């Protein structure tokens, strides 16, 4: 299943079938009878030729005809790169990044000109993605430079490791957009730019004459990407926001940490990186819109989108999900002789666990059932602890993997630097490594910019060329793109869902014998009641797709998928490494069928290297990537995001969708994209890895504290499990906080004093917050100008109009995740329901064989322009 979610046993469910008499999935341990289901939904599907959206009964239909459109002449893709296979030939990175360079990153398309006017981490990470891919990124810094340049920790040259990581390969200019000279220089840059990345709130944008509407009027071709705390038009976005505040307001923090202790932010700036991936994807969508568009990304929306399963659990069961930590539950961390190991297994793997541990305590017949094992955990877990304490974490990890158990060990940054897998793939090497989040596209890993090192007199680039859809502005950005989706669970399937949301024709491919396991995945906490339709978790990851079944173990099935590949643009898979080769659907095979295919592999550790074949889940990757080593309570054990979040799976889907849209927009065809989920998560810690390689430091968990901001933590409010986050960066914010909580003597103290005396500071803040309900704390802190956010539960998020208004979750026909971004000029329609198993077999198979089409329905609402009502200041409740 790849890096997916934990399976929960004891639930009966039926798999909906396309037609009577279809073969059933073989029974598995914990399954009950699999009954016949109701008739397939939406049996009529249009698969015409090149007809685009059709209007029936006043609604636009998806572009199913894209499957049968005429193919353009194929171009050969030279061999090269790793792993073995083909990828597009690229220009030299130094030439590609030079301002004014023509010819583009692949010798055909244009080098994109990106202007970055961003103070926060998310905007700078987004710019880093473009720079790493060889595009010309000009970073606009205030006079004297970005304050991040000198934020500790710093290297021997006095430059911040974080600044170096986020701004490598960019060029820099100093300008102040509030002055006439600054506005003139910025206008010159924007006149030659394709994309602007900005994180200014509505007031700041208006004061600098940089509102999205003003920018689009002055530069009609410009794609404007805004990344703000609450959205481009929300007044709350004028205040500072970071990952901690976003994870609290978005509800993610409520799910991380131990249940009886304070909520935790994930280590580093995780939601900022996730938002950057979303913004990158949005930029590609906007590039495919006639005349561009405005991309509106809110940090808190991204945090809520990552925690989408909590929305489903609350809506389906009425129970409010809570954090489970690492010391309770079915999956736990256990202390080895030199660190920590994730003890992770499926119910049917209990015999392998017995073999691994080799202690008679685990052979008790009462432990044969998963429910009984959980209830009797105190009788056998001490034996596991004794066994683990006598072995190293790597010894346990490798022994478990040999038995097929998806264990992960708690890798710190020193472990990563010496990791055989990372060195074999050159992710990290003695020379520092490439730290590339993807293999298959050229990636630059160079120096950060010095101030004013841009070339202001560089010639204006040729107009960009993108592989966008024909038609008017009401057409979906990815209309005409055909994607074969072999993804399962979350990482692969959610990537396909994101592409379907914005107009791609996504065909989900399953087998009758082994459909996507999410079809029968119980909702946590829903009990053992029989459910006669697909899991709502499956619905969220697969809405908007078509569905077919193929038996790829047969020659007939392989022939059918080859016919589909010949008419498709992209393919997504997240199988265990080696499966696609055995099935004859690997990249070298399919590129012979369609030399223009974009092939995305989302594997646990990448397609090459000594550990490429390992098994993992999101919790395994939390540990193996190093993220857990910097997440947790200060000085304590590593903390994962939990099996209910599986953070690695979520960000992989955001990044994967962006990569496919990027290759489609720039016509980078015949490309093999090898994404190691583990490496991608490690990439979000690039600044800490660079620091370790340069200075040898090995950071550990620091709670919610982060460099450059103090106080920076969550504080208990009046009520059960009620918390509020506070994050101050400036002396003015700290002075306002001190005055509000009645600790005026702290107001004049410098930031270093607040940091060194954080226990005294925390006690003073807690004394004030504990006496007040959370909503009162929010009002008072907001009125005082102190950056803060409530820690929201799934119930509070469901009741917050902000997330409904911005369609972060949807309610038709039942609760499902919505969209992590907004485009000003295009609003996705409500996606059609997820397909039943094999629902579109006849239509798609017939069209692929004959080139004909089947007229039909499958209506979805027509797209409509986005609406952005003005929320009330101080909150959306």
Short mmCIF file of C-alpha atoms in Angstrom, two decimals, residues 336-526:
data_model
loop_
_atom_site.label_atom_id
_atom_site.label_comp_id
_atom_site.label_asym_id
_atom_site.label_seq_id
_atom_site.Cartn_x
_atom_site.Cartn_y
_atom_site.Cartn_z
CA UNK A 336 16.08 0.96 21.50
CA UNK A 337 19.63 0.88 22.84
CA UNK A 338 20.54 4.02 20.86
CA UNK A 339 17.28 5.76 20.04
CA UNK A 340 13.68 5.13 19.10
CA UNK A 341 11.83 2.80 16.74
CA UNK A 342 8.29 2.98 15.39
CA UNK A 343 6.53 -0.30 16.25
CA UNK A 344 4.17 -0.38 13.27
CA UNK A 345 2.27 -3.36 11.90
CA UNK A 346 -1.03 -4.44 10.43
CA UNK A 347 -3.28 -6.91 12.28
CA UNK A 348 -2.54 -9.68 9.80
CA UNK A 349 1.21 -9.27 10.50
CA UNK A 350 1.02 -10.36 14.14
CA UNK A 351 2.79 -13.66 13.40
CA UNK A 352 5.71 -11.68 11.96
CA UNK A 353 5.79 -9.56 15.13
CA UNK A 354 5.99 -12.75 17.22
CA UNK A 355 8.86 -13.98 15.05
CA UNK A 356 10.66 -10.64 15.32
CA UNK A 357 10.48 -10.29 19.10
CA UNK A 358 10.72 -13.98 19.92
CA UNK A 359 9.20 -13.70 23.40
CA UNK A 360 6.62 -16.25 24.67
CA UNK A 361 4.54 -13.42 26.12
CA UNK A 362 3.42 -12.57 22.57
CA UNK A 363 2.29 -16.13 21.86
CA UNK A 364 -0.64 -15.95 24.29
CA UNK A 365 -3.70 -17.21 22.36
CA UNK A 366 -5.71 -14.32 23.74
CA UNK A 367 -3.64 -11.97 21.58
CA UNK A 368 -4.78 -13.41 18.25
CA UNK A 369 -7.39 -10.70 17.76
CA UNK A 370 -6.47 -7.06 17.22
CA UNK A 371 -9.06 -5.77 19.68
CA UNK A 372 -7.86 -8.17 22.37
CA UNK A 373 -4.21 -7.25 21.76
CA UNK A 374 -5.04 -3.61 22.26
CA UNK A 375 -7.00 -4.27 25.43
CA UNK A 376 -4.24 -6.53 26.84
CA UNK A 377 -1.31 -4.39 25.69
CA UNK A 378 0.08 -4.11 29.22
CA UNK A 379 0.58 -7.88 29.30
CA UNK A 380 2.90 -8.03 26.27
CA UNK A 381 4.29 -4.54 25.68
CA UNK A 382 6.89 -4.83 28.51
CA UNK A 383 8.38 -7.81 26.64
CA UNK A 384 8.74 -5.63 23.55
CA UNK A 385 10.45 -2.92 25.61
CA UNK A 386 12.93 -5.41 27.09
CA UNK A 387 13.68 -6.84 23.66
CA UNK A 388 14.17 -3.43 22.01
CA UNK A 389 16.44 -2.11 24.78
CA UNK A 390 19.03 -4.76 23.89
CA UNK A 391 19.25 -3.83 20.19
CA UNK A 392 20.13 -0.78 18.11
CA UNK A 393 17.40 1.07 16.27
CA UNK A 394 18.86 0.19 12.85
CA UNK A 395 19.17 -3.48 13.84
CA UNK A 396 15.49 -3.56 14.76
CA UNK A 397 14.51 -1.63 11.63
CA UNK A 398 16.32 -3.94 9.23
CA UNK A 399 15.13 -7.11 10.98
CA UNK A 400 11.53 -5.87 10.82
CA UNK A 401 11.82 -4.91 7.15
CA UNK A 402 13.12 -8.38 6.30
CA UNK A 403 9.86 -9.73 7.71
CA UNK A 404 7.81 -7.21 5.73
CA UNK A 405 7.00 -5.10 8.80
CA UNK A 406 6.82 -1.35 8.01
CA UNK A 407 8.88 -0.22 11.01
CA UNK A 408 10.79 3.04 10.94
CA UNK A 409 13.60 4.20 13.18
CA UNK A 410 13.97 7.67 14.63
CA UNK A 411 16.61 9.19 12.32
CA UNK A 412 18.17 12.42 13.49
CA UNK A 413 20.10 14.73 11.16
CA UNK A 414 23.39 12.94 11.84
CA UNK A 415 21.72 9.70 10.78
CA UNK A 416 20.49 11.33 7.58
CA UNK A 417 23.92 12.70 6.70
CA UNK A 418 25.39 9.19 6.87
CA UNK A 419 22.36 7.32 5.54
CA UNK A 420 23.30 4.77 2.82
CA UNK A 421 20.05 5.38 0.95
CA UNK A 422 20.51 9.15 0.84
CA UNK A 423 24.14 8.79 -0.22
CA UNK A 424 23.33 6.23 -2.90
CA UNK A 425 20.81 8.67 -4.39
CA UNK A 426 23.14 11.67 -3.86
CA UNK A 427 20.48 13.41 -1.80
CA UNK A 428 23.28 14.01 0.70
CA UNK A 429 26.96 13.52 -0.09
CA UNK A 430 30.35 14.56 1.22
CA UNK A 431 30.12 17.65 -0.94
CA UNK A 432 26.85 18.66 0.68
CA UNK A 433 24.46 16.86 -1.62
CA UNK A 434 21.82 18.08 -4.01
CA UNK A 435 18.92 18.05 -1.53
CA UNK A 436 16.64 17.73 -4.54
CA UNK A 437 12.95 16.99 -3.80
CA UNK A 438 12.52 15.23 -7.17
CA UNK A 439 14.63 13.13 -9.52
CA UNK A 440 13.93 13.45 -13.23
CA UNK A 441 14.09 17.23 -13.53
CA UNK A 442 17.35 19.20 -13.23
CA UNK A 443 17.72 20.68 -9.78
CA UNK A 444 20.00 23.54 -8.82
CA UNK A 445 21.72 23.56 -5.44
CA UNK A 446 23.80 26.72 -5.41
CA UNK A 447 24.59 29.81 -3.39
CA UNK A 448 22.15 32.28 -1.86
CA UNK A 449 22.17 35.76 -3.39
CA UNK A 450 24.17 38.73 -2.22
CA UNK A 451 22.27 41.99 -2.13
CA UNK A 452 21.63 43.64 -5.51
CA UNK A 453 23.20 40.91 -7.61
CA UNK A 454 20.47 40.95 -10.25
CA UNK A 455 21.01 42.27 -13.74
CA UNK A 456 18.50 45.12 -14.07
CA UNK A 457 19.39 45.77 -17.71
CA UNK A 458 18.89 42.17 -18.84
CA UNK A 459 16.76 41.88 -21.98
CA UNK A 460 13.11 41.08 -21.60
CA UNK A 461 12.50 37.36 -22.16
CA UNK A 462 10.50 36.00 -25.02
CA UNK A 463 6.80 35.50 -24.25
CA UNK A 464 6.31 32.29 -22.35
CA UNK A 465 4.84 29.31 -24.10
CA UNK A 466 2.66 26.96 -22.08
CA UNK A 467 0.72 23.88 -23.00
CA UNK A 468 -2.60 25.32 -21.96
CA UNK A 469 -6.12 24.37 -22.96
CA UNK A 470 -7.87 26.01 -25.84
CA UNK A 471 -11.05 27.87 -25.11
CA UNK A 472 -12.22 30.76 -23.01
CA UNK A 473 -11.58 31.81 -19.44
CA UNK A 474 -14.45 29.71 -18.14
CA UNK A 475 -12.62 26.51 -19.07
CA UNK A 476 -10.87 24.54 -16.36
CA UNK A 477 -7.08 25.02 -16.24
CA UNK A 478 -6.32 21.32 -16.79
CA UNK A 479 -9.07 20.65 -19.32
CA UNK A 480 -7.79 18.30 -22.00
CA UNK A 481 -5.23 16.62 -19.75
CA UNK A 482 -5.78 12.85 -19.41
CA UNK A 483 -4.26 11.19 -16.35
CA UNK A 484 -4.13 7.48 -15.55
CA UNK A 485 -4.33 7.10 -11.80
CA UNK A 486 -2.97 3.87 -10.35
CA UNK A 487 -2.56 5.52 -6.96
CA UNK A 488 -3.98 4.00 -3.81
CA UNK A 489 -4.83 5.12 -0.27
CA UNK A 490 -3.69 8.77 -0.07
CA UNK A 491 -0.34 9.66 -1.63
CA UNK A 492 -1.19 8.58 -5.16
CA UNK A 493 -4.96 8.82 -5.09
CA UNK A 494 -5.03 12.32 -3.58
CA UNK A 495 -2.68 13.52 -6.32
CA UNK A 496 -5.21 12.39 -8.90
CA UNK A 497 -8.04 14.06 -6.99
CA UNK A 498 -6.20 17.42 -7.06
CA UNK A 499 -5.76 17.15 -10.83
CA UNK A 500 -9.40 16.17 -11.35
CA UNK A 501 -10.53 19.15 -9.28
CA UNK A 502 -9.11 21.52 -11.88
CA UNK A 503 -10.36 19.85 -15.01
CA UNK A 504 -8.11 16.89 -15.81
CA UNK A 505 -9.82 13.70 -16.98
CA UNK A 506 -8.53 11.31 -14.33
CA UNK A 507 -9.11 7.59 -14.86
CA UNK A 508 -8.70 5.53 -11.72
CA UNK A 509 -7.42 2.04 -12.51
CA UNK A 510 -8.04 -0.85 -10.09
CA UNK A 511 -8.36 -4.61 -10.21
CA UNK A 512 -11.47 -6.51 -9.19
CA UNK A 513 -9.38 -8.78 -6.99
CA UNK A 514 -7.53 -5.99 -5.17
CA UNK A 515 -9.31 -2.65 -5.35
CA UNK A 516 -8.02 0.42 -3.58
CA UNK A 517 -8.04 -0.56 0.11
CA UNK A 518 -9.56 2.82 1.01
CA UNK A 519 -12.89 1.63 -0.44
CA UNK A 520 -13.47 -0.43 2.71
CA UNK A 521 -11.43 1.63 5.17
CA UNK A 522 -13.38 2.17 8.38
CA UNK A 523 -13.80 5.66 9.72
CA UNK A 524 -11.93 5.76 13.06
CA UNK A 525 -14.37 5.68 15.93
CA UNK A 526 -17.36 4.65 13.83
#
